[in-house]
């Protein structure tokens, strides 16, 4: 595509006015989603999910765990035609939703770089209050140390401003992350030159963003994550490694106007002067972080609203409409551009109410589609067609919560220590986004030999193993086991295999049950969200 | 077709059929599919790498490029080797005796004199900056040559300190091509079968798991099943190979030959890994940064290196493995000719040496020269990029024809301004 | 005999002349007659300076060695100078104050490798040597014939010293000092193994210096308490032992980890012990100690890394061989002609007016 045309497209994407919000009488958003998906599906759609399948999926997505046996039995027995919608609302209003969303955004924003109590509190409180995303973005991009309720948000920057051994602070990485996580664009390559393949990504995108965040400093000695800011006094100077023409740019976001840098007399930059001895970080008259927090997260910023819409879509559907999630540009068009626009605009019109969008997505037929195709060939349909529901990997947090739920060990389990243990085994290394399914040898070994996991399979008061040990009837045992672990009833073949296996090992029943339990817990069906 | 095997058994991936260790294959009734001769053939042709990383900077003046009795030459003498005309430091007498197997490069001149950046740059081949994190040599070879038929991870790292799964080496290739590290010979966590599970139970529970997975896979995408099968296969293969890291099972004669010190033990373990078919084995030795007391330091360190290194090369030769295994021993730079007040030598990337042998490498020669005082390279100056080109070529990978694909971005496997050193290639 | 307080004042290093030797001189010793300062270093030459004359002019260097010259010993009778190098050669020169001393005898391969120290028997008839080849050998002072070979040590010996009665003390690189009779019988061992550590692959430390007081009652052992290998760091340490019983009487920690090694020790006739240390570039100390005092009498830090010390026989002059400042760095230092620069040794010769 000729350069001018691609630039024009991006120009449009960035500048063009947003769609009007839902007018009364119009179809609900989820119906419009389905229409757009089905229009491009280009092939047979898989059947809708069975109740058990839906139940498990929605619990994992909104409560961060599989349902208990009781919850499964109750839902499957419920005759109410609207039970799915009611369950959605129940989970969204429930206590586990803020914790689950806090975990999702923790992994998304911190990418396992680190954690802090105040950060967790910030995230959970924000989701408990259903804080709009633009408000959260403002608090993340310009954290306030004075506001106890939101100061934990500073971890986003503070962790990235820490030194690791002899290595200098990775400021380019920090700039890149702001672009990727708040606007869905990865301008890493643009540090040194215009992106070689992505026409839209110019050096100004990196350098302009750098001008916004490059003055952030780590504030040491506080019990909570904290940063401070140095004054920006002049434009950023840069030069392409290919075209040796020196350029400058001030704080600049793609599609918006470059910010003028005011000139202050020396010492006059401060509204409140910093005093390291009194632990006063100071307050700048011209704060680029403050300006960033005002300019970036707005209803008019296409990149901003598309990014969040895309990420929430990915969370529910297993793939971004723009995929990878941080490569939004003309050469990597969304699979469903109209849909992305729709979601972005609707969300913006609803003042970035994330719970609202998640609810709409959950109500859609696309979300509730089954994950088994009609046959093996249909199973390999293009992911972006959504003809079949995509399998989503479970995060280490979901795995822990689901394993303890399945084995009825939740009461005894110590969440903080275990969270770390599970993250060590299952989470990606720092800065590796947890987006795709990537099993590791380390995780397999953990499943095979970890003491805690294997410990849960031994009978203990109140746990699943104990209950099964007391269940003598093999079919009953099979049903209890499958409901508890795989959130469904076993097939006839499965029941027979269980009965045969138990009969074969009648002399060593406890071990046999343990092997059965382990095999289901370690199975793909358990460790995927499908 | 065996009437007893269930249909789901044939949904296994081709990789599993060819690559599964005997244990897993046996339990699934597939071992008779592996033609024994074919397996041995595949083993013979498989290329491997032993990468000995001497961390901190081995002094070239106290090893491969001595300048005895010169201004900066230090106290030690040079000795002749089995190759007329090549002399090495008196501190490596055993390597001197097998010089006919070795190739020394004396004219390395590289860019970075710091450890923190230098180590990574050298191990990545210091390619041109394209805004991506290049993989270390081990991860690169793991990707380009693959895991072979051993069922073991393609990239194993034997080092002092902690064990684990080291993803950093892999760069943009992704954590799958990171290293499985054995710290002080000990395996990573959870590698040993838990004592509450017998091997028979372990087989049983995995058969049950495979059955459950086969059912789940019906009418679903293959990707999930294949990916988990692979990691479980590797995990279980590692678990069954206690002999690779249970040092009590090593032959005492070997232990004595390689040396009971840390480096000797680790090199012996490396040989076992190579014999088991691991594609790339890296052995690290730390503590070579002799800014102070360089001479007493190398007097103590070099003979230990020499002992294990020479034993390894000799063993590989004796086992007819030297034509398949590329062996490299190097640091991130050399040491300054100038001797400082701490009686040490500082970092010197301007003129230093490394040694190599094995697959595709010409043997019994020294390439490149430094001047009489050892301060600068006199002729045939090479950067690490030249070495990467040479090594890839020696392994049968053509750097001109091979590229990485980083999400659409094509990337050369070695610095595109460098080339292979023909003299070093057999 | 001056007491502790006075020693610091009397022997305060104030006045000094610096002889600059290029390249480094790692060992410098006054001859017993007091006329010469003799140095051995990294260029295989034996340097000599006439310290009796104004300006301390240099005499022609003695050539013929290889590698590093780190063994130096004198016998006043016959003006014999014994020198040894790191290639294993021992040389005996006669008439060491002359411009061109004669080579009395020479042993090309007295040892297989680095001869660390030479010492002349108080009876003047033999000279002892120890080396990295783990051998301790006694040679005839007259003609270099081998008189005695100790059984091979388990480890290399770094230094040796004769006691006035002709018994021999050796210190190895594992921190053990042994006291021998002339026939090779071991009298006793002194445990200074705290001066050694195995760090990963590297044997670090050992006995770097030995000294005996005038009455041969107190044995001083110097080295470092090493923390790690590679770039060795450790606290310079001196242990004092009762020579007769082997009992450790005192231990001195002399500085920080960066100060590293006690390189040389000598007792002054006024009954105090002097020591020099060198460590990370720039860390050099001259220290005076007295056995009864827990703290050093004096610590002088104005010299960059110090490698050897020697008191003039008259007790009024002290020579400390050091390395220049700015001796280290990873860069490529070049001089005005663009040639790569080496380092040198300022030899500080202090004069005391007592």
mmCIF file of C-alpha atoms in Angstrom, chain B residues 143-328:
data_model
loop_
_atom_site.group_PDB
_atom_site.id
_atom_site.type_symbol
_atom_site.label_atom_id
_atom_site.label_comp_id
_atom_site.label_asym_id
_atom_site.label_seq_id
_atom_site.Cartn_x
_atom_site.Cartn_y
_atom_site.Cartn_z
ATOM 1 C CA UNK B 143 16.180 -23.846 17.715
ATOM 2 C CA UNK B 144 18.214 -24.498 14.587
ATOM 3 C CA UNK B 145 19.271 -28.064 15.296
ATOM 4 C CA UNK B 146 16.353 -29.112 17.443
ATOM 5 C CA UNK B 147 16.190 -31.540 20.324
ATOM 6 C CA UNK B 148 17.175 -34.619 18.377
ATOM 7 C CA UNK B 149 15.896 -37.995 19.377
ATOM 8 C CA UNK B 150 16.976 -38.110 22.996
ATOM 9 C CA UNK B 151 13.721 -36.868 24.494
ATOM 10 C CA UNK B 152 15.878 -34.585 26.593
ATOM 11 C CA UNK B 153 15.752 -30.798 26.458
ATOM 12 C CA UNK B 154 17.853 -29.429 23.603
ATOM 13 C CA UNK B 155 19.773 -26.973 25.774
ATOM 14 C CA UNK B 156 21.222 -28.045 29.093
ATOM 15 C CA UNK B 157 23.353 -25.805 31.267
ATOM 16 C CA UNK B 158 25.652 -27.225 33.911
ATOM 17 C CA UNK B 159 26.780 -24.577 36.339
ATOM 18 C CA UNK B 160 27.616 -23.866 39.954
ATOM 19 C CA UNK B 161 24.825 -22.427 42.039
ATOM 20 C CA UNK B 162 21.139 -22.826 41.458
ATOM 21 C CA UNK B 163 19.255 -25.113 39.105
ATOM 22 C CA UNK B 164 16.168 -24.179 37.182
ATOM 23 C CA UNK B 165 14.725 -23.206 33.888
ATOM 24 C CA UNK B 166 16.653 -20.264 32.509
ATOM 25 C CA UNK B 167 14.614 -18.419 29.957
ATOM 26 C CA UNK B 168 16.759 -15.326 29.519
ATOM 27 C CA UNK B 169 19.140 -16.996 27.116
ATOM 28 C CA UNK B 170 16.402 -17.468 24.555
ATOM 29 C CA UNK B 171 15.800 -13.837 23.664
ATOM 30 C CA UNK B 172 13.102 -13.383 21.067
ATOM 31 C CA UNK B 173 12.924 -17.118 20.402
ATOM 32 C CA UNK B 174 10.822 -17.454 23.526
ATOM 33 C CA UNK B 175 11.200 -19.353 26.811
ATOM 34 C CA UNK B 176 10.788 -22.721 25.108
ATOM 35 C CA UNK B 177 14.390 -22.363 23.911
ATOM 36 C CA UNK B 178 15.788 -21.448 27.267
ATOM 37 C CA UNK B 179 18.185 -23.666 29.171
ATOM 38 C CA UNK B 180 17.464 -26.376 31.704
ATOM 39 C CA UNK B 181 20.091 -25.666 34.323
ATOM 40 C CA UNK B 182 21.706 -28.211 36.608
ATOM 41 C CA UNK B 183 23.261 -26.280 39.470
ATOM 42 C CA UNK B 184 26.214 -28.130 40.986
ATOM 43 C CA UNK B 185 25.003 -31.249 39.300
ATOM 44 C CA UNK B 186 21.636 -31.078 40.971
ATOM 45 C CA UNK B 187 18.571 -31.180 38.797
ATOM 46 C CA UNK B 188 15.953 -28.462 38.695
ATOM 47 C CA UNK B 189 13.166 -28.623 41.232
ATOM 48 C CA UNK B 190 10.724 -31.475 40.985
ATOM 49 C CA UNK B 191 12.904 -33.536 38.693
ATOM 50 C CA UNK B 192 13.052 -36.451 41.043
ATOM 51 C CA UNK B 193 9.973 -38.624 41.294
ATOM 52 C CA UNK B 194 8.177 -37.706 44.503
ATOM 53 C CA UNK B 195 8.746 -40.312 47.160
ATOM 54 C CA UNK B 196 5.021 -40.837 47.618
ATOM 55 C CA UNK B 197 4.773 -42.152 44.032
ATOM 56 C CA UNK B 198 6.274 -45.407 42.842
ATOM 57 C CA UNK B 199 7.576 -45.642 39.248
ATOM 58 C CA UNK B 200 4.724 -48.039 38.490
ATOM 59 C CA UNK B 201 2.199 -45.526 39.786
ATOM 60 C CA UNK B 202 3.890 -42.816 37.809
ATOM 61 C CA UNK B 203 3.446 -44.819 34.630
ATOM 62 C CA UNK B 204 -0.146 -45.591 35.482
ATOM 63 C CA UNK B 205 -1.155 -42.053 36.260
ATOM 64 C CA UNK B 206 0.447 -40.836 33.048
ATOM 65 C CA UNK B 207 -1.334 -43.478 30.999
ATOM 66 C CA UNK B 208 -4.578 -42.279 32.560
ATOM 67 C CA UNK B 209 -3.651 -38.701 31.820
ATOM 68 C CA UNK B 210 -2.854 -39.517 28.205
ATOM 69 C CA UNK B 211 -6.208 -41.267 27.908
ATOM 70 C CA UNK B 212 -8.020 -38.259 29.312
ATOM 71 C CA UNK B 213 -6.121 -35.980 26.931
ATOM 72 C CA UNK B 214 -6.944 -38.138 23.935
ATOM 73 C CA UNK B 215 -10.624 -37.894 24.745
ATOM 74 C CA UNK B 216 -10.421 -34.169 25.205
ATOM 75 C CA UNK B 217 -8.574 -33.774 21.923
ATOM 76 C CA UNK B 218 -11.486 -35.102 19.920
ATOM 77 C CA UNK B 219 -12.766 -32.403 17.581
ATOM 78 C CA UNK B 220 -10.447 -29.863 19.068
ATOM 79 C CA UNK B 221 -7.352 -28.116 17.760
ATOM 80 C CA UNK B 222 -4.207 -30.258 17.909
ATOM 81 C CA UNK B 223 -1.985 -27.532 19.284
ATOM 82 C CA UNK B 224 -2.806 -27.902 22.979
ATOM 83 C CA UNK B 225 -2.409 -31.658 22.979
ATOM 84 C CA UNK B 226 0.863 -31.599 21.105
ATOM 85 C CA UNK B 227 2.373 -28.905 23.251
ATOM 86 C CA UNK B 228 1.550 -30.569 26.561
ATOM 87 C CA UNK B 229 2.572 -33.981 25.296
ATOM 88 C CA UNK B 230 5.962 -32.636 24.391
ATOM 89 C CA UNK B 231 6.672 -31.028 27.738
ATOM 90 C CA UNK B 232 5.475 -34.047 29.666
ATOM 91 C CA UNK B 233 7.593 -36.322 27.493
ATOM 92 C CA UNK B 234 10.682 -34.252 28.133
ATOM 93 C CA UNK B 235 9.841 -33.989 31.817
ATOM 94 C CA UNK B 236 9.424 -37.716 32.177
ATOM 95 C CA UNK B 237 12.517 -38.466 30.157
ATOM 96 C CA UNK B 238 14.520 -36.210 32.429
ATOM 97 C CA UNK B 239 13.009 -37.910 35.455
ATOM 98 C CA UNK B 240 14.112 -41.304 34.174
ATOM 99 C CA UNK B 241 17.653 -40.183 33.532
ATOM 100 C CA UNK B 242 18.856 -39.861 37.122
ATOM 101 C CA UNK B 243 22.141 -41.293 35.939
ATOM 102 C CA UNK B 244 22.799 -37.991 34.212
ATOM 103 C CA UNK B 245 22.964 -36.047 37.394
ATOM 104 C CA UNK B 246 23.381 -38.546 40.190
ATOM 105 C CA UNK B 247 27.088 -38.036 40.693
ATOM 106 C CA UNK B 248 27.369 -41.104 42.906
ATOM 107 C CA UNK B 249 26.807 -43.141 39.766
ATOM 108 C CA UNK B 250 29.832 -41.735 37.951
ATOM 109 C CA UNK B 251 32.765 -44.061 37.340
ATOM 110 C CA UNK B 252 35.415 -43.251 40.006
ATOM 111 C CA UNK B 253 38.143 -43.555 37.382
ATOM 112 C CA UNK B 254 36.453 -40.876 35.319
ATOM 113 C CA UNK B 255 36.035 -38.714 38.385
ATOM 114 C CA UNK B 256 39.737 -38.929 39.072
ATOM 115 C CA UNK B 257 40.677 -38.179 35.477
ATOM 116 C CA UNK B 258 38.470 -35.141 35.165
ATOM 117 C CA UNK B 259 39.307 -33.927 38.650
ATOM 118 C CA UNK B 260 37.275 -33.970 41.836
ATOM 119 C CA UNK B 261 37.016 -30.186 41.738
ATOM 120 C CA UNK B 262 33.887 -28.363 40.665
ATOM 121 C CA UNK B 263 34.890 -27.950 37.033
ATOM 122 C CA UNK B 264 35.947 -31.574 36.704
ATOM 123 C CA UNK B 265 32.649 -32.809 38.096
ATOM 124 C CA UNK B 266 30.672 -30.534 35.831
ATOM 125 C CA UNK B 267 32.601 -31.505 32.721
ATOM 126 C CA UNK B 268 32.076 -35.181 33.465
ATOM 127 C CA UNK B 269 28.395 -34.544 33.805
ATOM 128 C CA UNK B 270 28.482 -32.662 30.524
ATOM 129 C CA UNK B 271 30.019 -35.659 28.815
ATOM 130 C CA UNK B 272 27.166 -37.793 30.071
ATOM 131 C CA UNK B 273 24.662 -35.291 28.751
ATOM 132 C CA UNK B 274 26.357 -35.362 25.376
ATOM 133 C CA UNK B 275 26.401 -39.124 25.388
ATOM 134 C CA UNK B 276 22.696 -39.062 26.194
ATOM 135 C CA UNK B 277 22.167 -36.978 23.074
ATOM 136 C CA UNK B 278 21.515 -33.496 24.415
ATOM 137 C CA UNK B 279 21.999 -31.116 21.511
ATOM 138 C CA UNK B 280 23.701 -28.248 23.327
ATOM 139 C CA UNK B 281 25.499 -28.477 26.638
ATOM 140 C CA UNK B 282 26.922 -25.376 28.263
ATOM 141 C CA UNK B 283 29.319 -25.671 31.179
ATOM 142 C CA UNK B 284 30.084 -22.584 33.209
ATOM 143 C CA UNK B 285 33.089 -21.989 35.383
ATOM 144 C CA UNK B 286 33.058 -18.804 37.440
ATOM 145 C CA UNK B 287 35.727 -16.878 39.226
ATOM 146 C CA UNK B 288 38.197 -16.127 36.446
ATOM 147 C CA UNK B 289 38.115 -12.344 36.716
ATOM 148 C CA UNK B 290 41.606 -12.038 38.133
ATOM 149 C CA UNK B 291 42.053 -8.302 38.483
ATOM 150 C CA UNK B 292 44.011 -9.191 41.564
ATOM 151 C CA UNK B 293 46.524 -11.966 42.037
ATOM 152 C CA UNK B 294 46.154 -13.043 38.442
ATOM 153 C CA UNK B 295 49.258 -15.210 38.464
ATOM 154 C CA UNK B 296 48.664 -17.248 41.586
ATOM 155 C CA UNK B 297 45.073 -17.358 40.400
ATOM 156 C CA UNK B 298 45.832 -18.819 36.990
ATOM 157 C CA UNK B 299 48.465 -21.080 38.537
ATOM 158 C CA UNK B 300 45.610 -22.594 40.512
ATOM 159 C CA UNK B 301 42.831 -22.353 37.911
ATOM 160 C CA UNK B 302 44.426 -23.293 34.607
ATOM 161 C CA UNK B 303 45.606 -26.786 35.508
ATOM 162 C CA UNK B 304 42.107 -27.656 36.676
ATOM 163 C CA UNK B 305 40.628 -26.423 33.439
ATOM 164 C CA UNK B 306 43.364 -28.188 31.528
ATOM 165 C CA UNK B 307 42.749 -31.492 33.249
ATOM 166 C CA UNK B 308 39.029 -31.639 32.559
ATOM 167 C CA UNK B 309 39.225 -30.096 29.116
ATOM 168 C CA UNK B 310 41.885 -32.477 27.874
ATOM 169 C CA UNK B 311 40.076 -35.450 29.394
ATOM 170 C CA UNK B 312 36.879 -34.415 27.642
ATOM 171 C CA UNK B 313 38.459 -33.931 24.237
ATOM 172 C CA UNK B 314 40.281 -37.225 24.541
ATOM 173 C CA UNK B 315 37.109 -39.008 25.622
ATOM 174 C CA UNK B 316 35.113 -37.550 22.778
ATOM 175 C CA UNK B 317 37.809 -38.617 20.358
ATOM 176 C CA UNK B 318 37.922 -42.103 21.862
ATOM 177 C CA UNK B 319 34.153 -42.422 21.573
ATOM 178 C CA UNK B 320 34.145 -41.267 17.942
ATOM 179 C CA UNK B 321 32.094 -38.297 19.009
ATOM 180 C CA UNK B 322 34.581 -35.603 18.084
ATOM 181 C CA UNK B 323 33.332 -35.403 14.506
ATOM 182 C CA UNK B 324 29.781 -34.720 15.678
ATOM 183 C CA UNK B 325 30.318 -32.555 18.702
ATOM 184 C CA UNK B 326 31.508 -28.989 18.277
ATOM 185 C CA UNK B 327 33.595 -28.032 21.318
ATOM 186 C CA UNK B 328 34.323 -24.431 22.228
#
